[in-house]
Coordinates of C-alpha atoms and ligand atoms in Angstrom, one line a residue:
X1 CA 37.0 -13.2 8.9
X2 CA 33.9 -12.6 11.0
X3 CA 34.4 -14.3 15.0
X4 CA 31.3 -16.8 13.8
X5 CA 33.7 -18.4 11.6
X6 CA 36.6 -19.2 13.5
X7 CA 36.1 -22.7 14.7
X8 CA 35.3 -23.1 18.0
X9 CA 37.5 -21.3 20.7
X10 CA 34.1 -20.0 22.4
X11 CA 36.1 -18.8 25.7
X12 CA 39.1 -17.1 24.1
X13 CA 36.5 -15.2 21.6
X14 CA 34.2 -14.0 24.6
X15 CA 37.3 -12.8 26.2
X16 CA 38.7 -10.9 24.2
X17 CA 35.0 -9.3 23.1
X18 CA 35.1 -8.5 26.9
X19 CA 38.0 -7.0 27.1
X20 CA 37.2 -4.9 23.7
X21 CA 33.8 -3.8 25.5
X22 CA 35.6 -3.1 29.1
X23 CA 37.9 -0.8 27.1
X24 CA 40.4 -3.3 28.6
X25 CA 41.9 -4.7 25.5
X26 CA 45.9 -4.9 26.0
X27 CA 48.0 -3.3 23.5
X28 CA 50.0 -6.5 23.4
X29 CA 48.5 -10.0 23.1
X30 CA 50.1 -13.3 22.8
X31 CA 47.2 -15.6 21.5
X32 CA 48.8 -19.4 21.8
X33 CA 47.6 -22.6 20.3
X34 CA 49.1 -25.4 18.7
X35 CA 49.0 -25.6 14.8
X36 CA 45.5 -25.8 13.6
X37 CA 43.7 -24.7 16.6
X38 CA 43.0 -21.4 14.8
X39 CA 45.5 -18.5 16.4
X40 CA 45.7 -16.7 13.3
X41 CA 42.0 -17.0 12.1
X42 CA 41.1 -15.5 15.8
X43 CA 43.6 -12.4 15.7
X44 CA 42.0 -11.9 11.9
X45 CA 38.4 -11.6 13.4
X46 CA 39.4 -9.5 16.2
X47 CA 41.3 -7.3 13.8
X48 CA 38.2 -7.0 11.6
X49 CA 36.0 -6.2 14.6
X50 CA 38.4 -3.5 15.6
X51 CA 38.3 -2.1 12.3
X52 CA 34.7 -2.7 11.8
X53 CA 32.9 0.7 11.4
X54 CA 29.0 -0.9 12.1
X55 CA 29.8 -3.7 14.7
X56 CA 27.7 -5.5 16.6
X57 CA 28.1 -6.8 20.5
X58 CA 29.3 -10.2 19.3
X59 CA 31.0 -9.6 15.8
X60 CA 31.9 -7.3 12.9
X61 CA 29.4 -6.5 10.2
X62 CA 31.4 -8.0 7.4
X63 CA 30.4 -5.6 4.4
X64 CA 31.8 -2.0 5.6
X65 CA 34.5 -0.8 4.3
X66 CA 36.8 -1.5 7.3
X67 CA 35.5 -5.2 7.1
X68 CA 36.5 -5.5 3.5
X69 CA 39.9 -4.4 4.0
X70 CA 40.8 -6.6 6.6
X71 CA 39.4 -9.2 4.7
X72 CA 41.5 -8.8 1.9
X73 CA 44.5 -7.9 4.2
X74 CA 44.7 -4.6 2.7
X75 CA 43.7 -2.1 5.4
X76 CA 46.4 0.7 5.5
X77 CA 46.5 0.6 9.2
X78 CA 46.9 -3.4 9.6
X79 CA 50.6 -4.5 9.5
X80 CA 51.3 -8.5 9.3
X81 CA 54.9 -9.7 9.5
X82 CA 55.7 -13.7 9.5
X83 CA 58.6 -16.2 8.9
X84 CA 59.6 -15.6 5.2
X85 CA 63.1 -16.5 3.6
X86 CA 65.1 -14.2 1.0
X87 CA 63.8 -14.1 -2.4
X88 CA 67.3 -14.2 -3.8
X89 CA 70.4 -14.6 -3.1
X90 CA 71.6 -11.4 -1.1
X91 CA 68.5 -10.2 -0.6
X92 CA 67.1 -10.2 3.1
X93 CA 64.0 -12.0 3.9
X94 CA 61.1 -9.7 4.3
X95 CA 57.2 -10.0 5.0
X96 CA 56.6 -7.2 2.4
X97 CA 58.0 -8.9 -0.7
X98 CA 55.6 -11.9 0.2
X99 CA 52.7 -10.1 1.1
X100 CA 50.6 -11.1 -2.1
X101 CA 51.6 -14.7 -1.3
X102 CA 50.5 -14.7 2.2
X103 CA 46.9 -12.9 1.5
X104 CA 46.4 -16.0 -1.0
X105 CA 47.6 -18.1 1.2
X106 CA 45.2 -17.3 4.3
X107 CA 42.1 -16.9 2.1
X108 CA 43.1 -20.8 0.9
X109 CA 44.1 -22.1 4.4
X110 CA 43.5 -19.8 7.2
X111 CA 44.1 -22.9 9.2
X112 CA 47.4 -23.7 7.6
X113 CA 50.9 -24.2 9.6
X114 CA 53.9 -22.6 9.2
X115 CA 55.0 -25.0 7.5
X116 CA 52.3 -25.1 4.7
X117 CA 53.4 -21.5 4.8
X118 CA 56.9 -22.1 3.7
X119 CA 56.2 -24.9 1.2
X120 CA 53.7 -22.1 -0.3
X121 CA 56.7 -19.8 -1.1
X122 CA 59.0 -23.0 -2.2
X123 CA 61.1 -22.3 1.0
X124 CA 62.1 -26.0 0.6
X125 CA 64.5 -26.6 3.2
X126 CA 65.5 -23.2 4.2
X127 CA 64.7 -21.8 7.6
X128 CA 62.0 -19.2 7.5
X129 CA 62.7 -15.7 9.9
X130 CA 61.4 -12.6 10.8
X131 CA 65.0 -10.5 10.6
X132 CA 66.1 -7.5 12.7
X133 CA 65.4 -5.1 9.6
X134 CA 61.9 -6.5 9.7
X135 CA 61.6 -5.6 13.6
X136 CA 63.1 -2.0 12.7
X137 CA 60.9 -1.6 9.8
X138 CA 57.9 -2.1 12.8
X139 CA 58.8 0.4 14.9
X140 CA 59.1 2.8 12.2
X141 CA 55.6 2.2 10.8
X142 CA 53.8 2.1 14.0
X143 CA 55.2 5.4 15.0
X144 CA 53.6 7.0 12.0
X145 CA 50.6 8.4 12.2
X146 CA 47.5 6.0 11.2
X147 CA 46.5 6.4 7.5
X148 CA 42.7 6.4 8.5
X149 CA 43.1 8.3 11.9
X150 CA 42.0 5.3 14.4
X151 CA 43.8 2.5 15.3
X152 CA 47.1 0.5 13.9
X153 CA 47.3 -3.0 14.1
X154 CA 50.6 -5.0 14.0
X155 CA 50.0 -8.8 13.7
X156 CA 53.2 -10.9 14.1
X157 CA 52.0 -14.5 12.8
X158 CA 54.8 -16.9 14.6
X159 CA 56.9 -14.7 17.1
X160 CA 58.9 -18.0 17.4
X161 CA 60.8 -16.8 14.1
X162 CA 61.6 -13.4 15.9
X163 CA 64.7 -15.3 17.6
X164 CA 66.8 -13.0 19.6
X165 CA 66.5 -10.0 17.0
X166 CA 62.6 -9.6 19.0
X167 CA 64.7 -7.9 21.6
X168 CA 64.5 -5.0 19.6
X169 CA 60.7 -4.7 19.9
X170 CA 60.7 -4.7 23.6
X171 CA 60.3 -1.1 23.7
X172 CA 57.3 -0.3 21.2
X173 CA 55.5 -3.5 22.8
X174 CA 56.3 -1.9 26.2
X175 CA 55.2 1.2 25.4
X176 CA 53.4 1.6 22.0
X177 CA 52.2 4.2 20.1
X178 CA 48.8 5.8 21.2
X179 CA 46.0 3.3 19.4
X180 CA 48.3 1.0 18.4
X181 CA 47.8 -2.9 19.0
X182 CA 50.2 -5.7 18.7
X183 CA 48.7 -9.5 18.3
X184 CA 51.2 -12.1 18.5
X185 CA 50.1 -15.7 17.2
X186 CA 52.5 -18.2 18.6
X187 CA 52.0 -22.0 18.4
X188 CA 55.0 -22.6 21.3
X189 CA 55.3 -20.2 24.0
X190 CA 58.6 -22.0 25.1
X191 CA 60.3 -20.9 21.6
X192 CA 59.1 -17.0 22.2
X193 CA 61.9 -15.0 23.8
X194 CA 60.8 -14.7 28.0
X195 CA 61.0 -10.9 27.5
X196 CA 58.4 -10.9 25.1
X197 CA 56.3 -13.1 27.0
X198 CA 56.3 -10.9 29.7
X199 CA 55.2 -8.1 28.4
X200 CA 52.2 -9.6 26.4
X201 CA 49.0 -10.7 27.8
X202 CA 48.5 -14.7 26.5
X203 CA 45.2 -15.9 25.4
X204 CA 45.4 -19.7 25.5
X205 CA 43.6 -21.9 22.6
X206 CA 42.3 -25.2 23.6
X207 CA 42.7 -28.0 21.1
X208 CA 39.3 -28.2 19.0
X209 CA 36.7 -30.9 19.8
X210 CA 35.9 -33.8 17.5
X211 CA 32.4 -32.1 17.2
X212 CA 33.7 -28.6 16.5
X213 CA 36.2 -30.1 13.9
X214 CA 33.2 -32.3 12.4
X215 CA 31.0 -29.8 12.0
X216 CA 33.9 -27.1 10.4
X217 CA 34.5 -30.4 8.0
X218 CA 31.0 -30.6 7.1
X219 CA 30.1 -27.1 6.8
X220 CA 33.1 -25.5 5.1
X221 CA 34.8 -28.4 3.4
X222 CA 31.4 -30.1 1.9
X223 CA 33.0 -33.2 3.5
X224 CA 30.9 -36.4 3.9
X225 CA 29.6 -36.2 7.3
X226 CA 31.2 -39.9 8.6
X227 CA 34.5 -39.2 6.8
X228 CA 34.5 -36.0 8.7
X229 CA 33.6 -37.5 11.7
X230 CA 36.3 -40.2 11.5
X231 CA 39.0 -37.2 10.4
X232 CA 38.0 -35.4 13.5
X233 CA 38.7 -37.9 15.7
X234 CA 42.5 -38.9 14.7
X235 CA 43.2 -35.3 14.5
X236 CA 44.2 -34.2 17.4
X237 CA 42.2 -31.5 18.3
X238 CA 43.7 -29.7 15.0
X239 CA 41.5 -28.4 11.8
X240 CA 44.4 -28.5 9.8
X241 CA 45.3 -31.9 10.6
X242 CA 41.8 -32.8 10.1
X243 CA 41.8 -31.3 6.6
X244 CA 45.2 -33.2 5.8
X245 CA 43.8 -36.5 6.9
X246 CA 40.6 -36.0 4.6
X247 CA 42.8 -35.6 1.8
X248 CA 44.8 -38.6 2.8
X249 CA 42.1 -40.9 3.4
X250 CA 40.7 -41.9 0.3
X251 CA 38.0 -43.4 1.6
X252 CA 35.7 -44.7 4.1
X253 CA 38.1 -46.6 6.8
X254 CA 35.3 -48.5 8.8
X255 CA 34.8 -50.8 5.4
X256 CA 38.5 -52.2 5.2
X257 CA 38.7 -52.9 9.2
X258 CA 35.3 -54.8 8.8
X259 CA 37.2 -56.5 6.2
X260 CA 40.2 -57.0 7.9
X261 CA 38.9 -58.0 11.7
X262 CA 36.3 -60.3 9.3
X263 CA 39.1 -62.8 8.2
X264 CA 41.0 -62.3 11.3
X265 CA 38.6 -63.5 13.9
X266 CA 37.3 -66.4 11.2
X267 CA 41.2 -67.5 10.3
X268 CA 40.3 -67.1 6.9
X269 CA 43.7 -66.3 5.2
X270 CA 42.3 -65.6 1.6
X271 CA 40.1 -62.5 3.1
X272 CA 43.5 -61.5 5.5
X273 CA 45.8 -61.7 2.0
X274 CA 43.3 -60.0 0.0
X275 CA 43.0 -57.2 2.5
X276 CA 47.0 -56.8 2.8
X277 CA 47.2 -56.6 -0.9
X278 CA 44.5 -54.0 -0.8
X279 CA 45.9 -51.9 2.2
X280 CA 49.5 -52.2 1.0
X281 CA 48.4 -50.6 -2.5
X282 CA 47.4 -47.5 -0.3
X283 CA 49.8 -45.0 0.6
X284 CA 51.7 -44.8 4.1
X285 CA 49.7 -41.8 5.6
X286 CA 46.4 -44.0 4.6
X287 CA 47.8 -46.9 6.0
X288 CA 48.8 -44.7 9.1
X289 CA 45.4 -43.2 9.6
X290 CA 43.6 -46.9 9.1
X291 CA 45.7 -48.1 11.8
X292 CA 45.0 -45.2 14.1
X293 CA 41.6 -45.4 13.3
X294 CA 41.4 -49.0 14.4
X295 CA 43.3 -48.1 17.8
X296 CA 40.4 -45.9 18.1
X297 CA 37.9 -47.8 17.8
X298 CA 39.7 -50.6 20.1
X299 CA 39.7 -47.9 22.7
X300 CA 36.1 -47.5 22.5
X301 CA 35.1 -51.3 22.5
X302 CA 37.5 -51.8 25.8
X303 CA 35.7 -48.7 27.5
X304 CA 32.3 -50.7 26.4
X305 CA 33.7 -53.7 27.7
X306 CA 34.8 -52.2 31.2
X307 CA 32.4 -49.5 32.0
X308 CA 28.4 -50.2 32.1
X309 CA 26.5 -47.9 29.8
X310 CA 29.5 -46.5 28.3
X311 CA 28.1 -44.5 25.0
X312 CA 31.0 -43.8 22.4
X313 CA 30.8 -40.8 20.8
X314 CA 30.9 -42.6 17.2
X315 CA 28.5 -42.4 14.2
X316 CA 26.2 -45.4 14.6
X317 CA 27.6 -48.1 12.5
X318 CA 31.4 -47.5 14.0
X319 CA 29.7 -47.9 17.3
X320 CA 27.9 -50.8 16.5
X321 CA 30.9 -52.3 15.3
X322 CA 32.7 -51.2 18.8
X323 CA 29.8 -52.5 20.6
X324 CA 30.3 -56.3 19.0
X325 CA 34.2 -56.5 19.6
X326 CA 33.2 -55.2 23.4
X327 CA 30.6 -58.5 23.3
X328 CA 33.4 -60.7 22.9
X329 CA 34.7 -59.6 26.3
X330 CA 38.5 -59.6 25.3
X331 CA 40.6 -58.6 28.5
X332 CA 42.2 -55.6 28.9
X333 CA 45.6 -56.9 28.3
X334 CA 44.7 -58.1 25.1
X335 CA 43.4 -54.9 23.7
X336 CA 46.9 -53.5 25.4
X337 CA 49.1 -56.0 23.2
X338 CA 47.0 -55.5 20.4
X339 CA 47.8 -51.4 20.5
X340 CA 51.4 -52.2 21.2
X341 CA 51.5 -54.2 18.0
X342 CA 49.6 -51.4 16.0
X343 CA 52.1 -48.9 17.5
X344 CA 55.2 -51.0 16.5
X345 CA 53.5 -51.5 12.7
X346 CA 53.0 -47.9 12.5
X347 CA 56.4 -47.2 13.7
X348 CA 57.8 -49.5 10.7
X349 CA 55.6 -47.9 8.0
X350 CA 56.8 -44.3 9.5
X351 CA 60.0 -45.8 8.8
X352 CA 59.6 -47.4 4.6
X353 CA 59.7 -50.9 6.2
X354 CA 58.1 -53.2 3.4
X355 CA 53.8 -52.3 4.6
X356 CA 52.7 -55.7 3.3
X357 CA 55.1 -57.8 5.3
X358 CA 54.3 -55.7 8.4
X359 CA 50.3 -55.6 7.7
X360 CA 50.6 -59.3 7.2
X361 CA 52.8 -60.0 10.5
X362 CA 50.2 -57.5 12.1
X363 CA 47.3 -59.5 10.9
X364 CA 48.9 -63.0 12.5
X365 CA 49.9 -61.3 15.6
X366 CA 46.2 -60.1 16.2
X367 CA 45.1 -63.3 15.2
X368 CA 46.8 -65.2 17.9
X369 CA 46.2 -62.2 20.6
X370 CA 42.7 -62.9 20.5
X371 CA 42.8 -66.4 21.2
X372 CA 44.9 -65.5 24.4
X373 CA 48.2 -66.9 22.5
X374 CA 51.0 -64.9 21.7
X375 CA 52.8 -65.2 18.2
X376 CA 56.4 -66.3 18.9
X377 CA 59.1 -65.2 16.4
X378 CA 62.4 -67.0 15.6
X379 CA 64.3 -64.0 15.2
Ligands
LIG1 ZN1 32.4 -3.6 9.4

């Protein structure tokens, strides 16, 4: 992986390159970022840069022997540990057993979550783990001479899964052998042993911006630009969330929103019922995404109402739609109540309530709210 292939994270990339160029790259790094922000991708780009035989100032060459071996996760001086499960009863979990699968997983989804990974190896409801044996193995391996005479790099993806066994590694992390680098990639430092945290230098990753995610979806996943923008807006800074949204969201979300609001705003029961029927046929994830999308657009419309000159960062037709809503000058309380009603609907849909009933009830609530009334329920 090139640095240029890592989405966003410009500050972290430059910081790491600066440390390398000044000869101050610490021997133990903790790269922390929420799922889908690219911790593993960044660690792999740094590793490739270190092993690259013809590196430039800013990136690895991508075609030398060093680069090629890292790309295949097959460099003899690159060691990787990650959560795994016992391959069969009576046999301990070990990264070595799953190395082939891990290579495949990283090829397919370098931004994949631990959950995705455990699904990938059919862990079902088994908890992943990095065992005490594996920790001892890491110490032994890193104490051997490098195969190629240069650096040895140990990646630990998700040190959260070390549990207290991680204490076995303390001495190694504190005083690693010559030319040995340990990069850990965490999602939540809260779940990493303090004894490990205090011995590593932290690199914190930011959530990705909507623009960064949109760009990645369009250029890497050949997503349709407007669907990419919609998924990016809902992804909470995570590339993997955005990819999932893209998969779940079968189609453009603005179309059903238009149809729904047309029905609701003109009190057209037939249109609303048709919308409820159509939306009810889609899956719960799609319904949830649609409602989240609606909340976002309403948020923009409210800002357009309140802030003169506010320009939403939305595709043109979505911005125009939000603009039309804003022209109606609804009071902020109305937006607030609609938002609340949508939250409740999402809550119930997530808990397997009958979605058509929920969507119809929501439609009625919105219809009342925009007339400055509240729907009274006898219950
Ligand atoms: Zn290279």
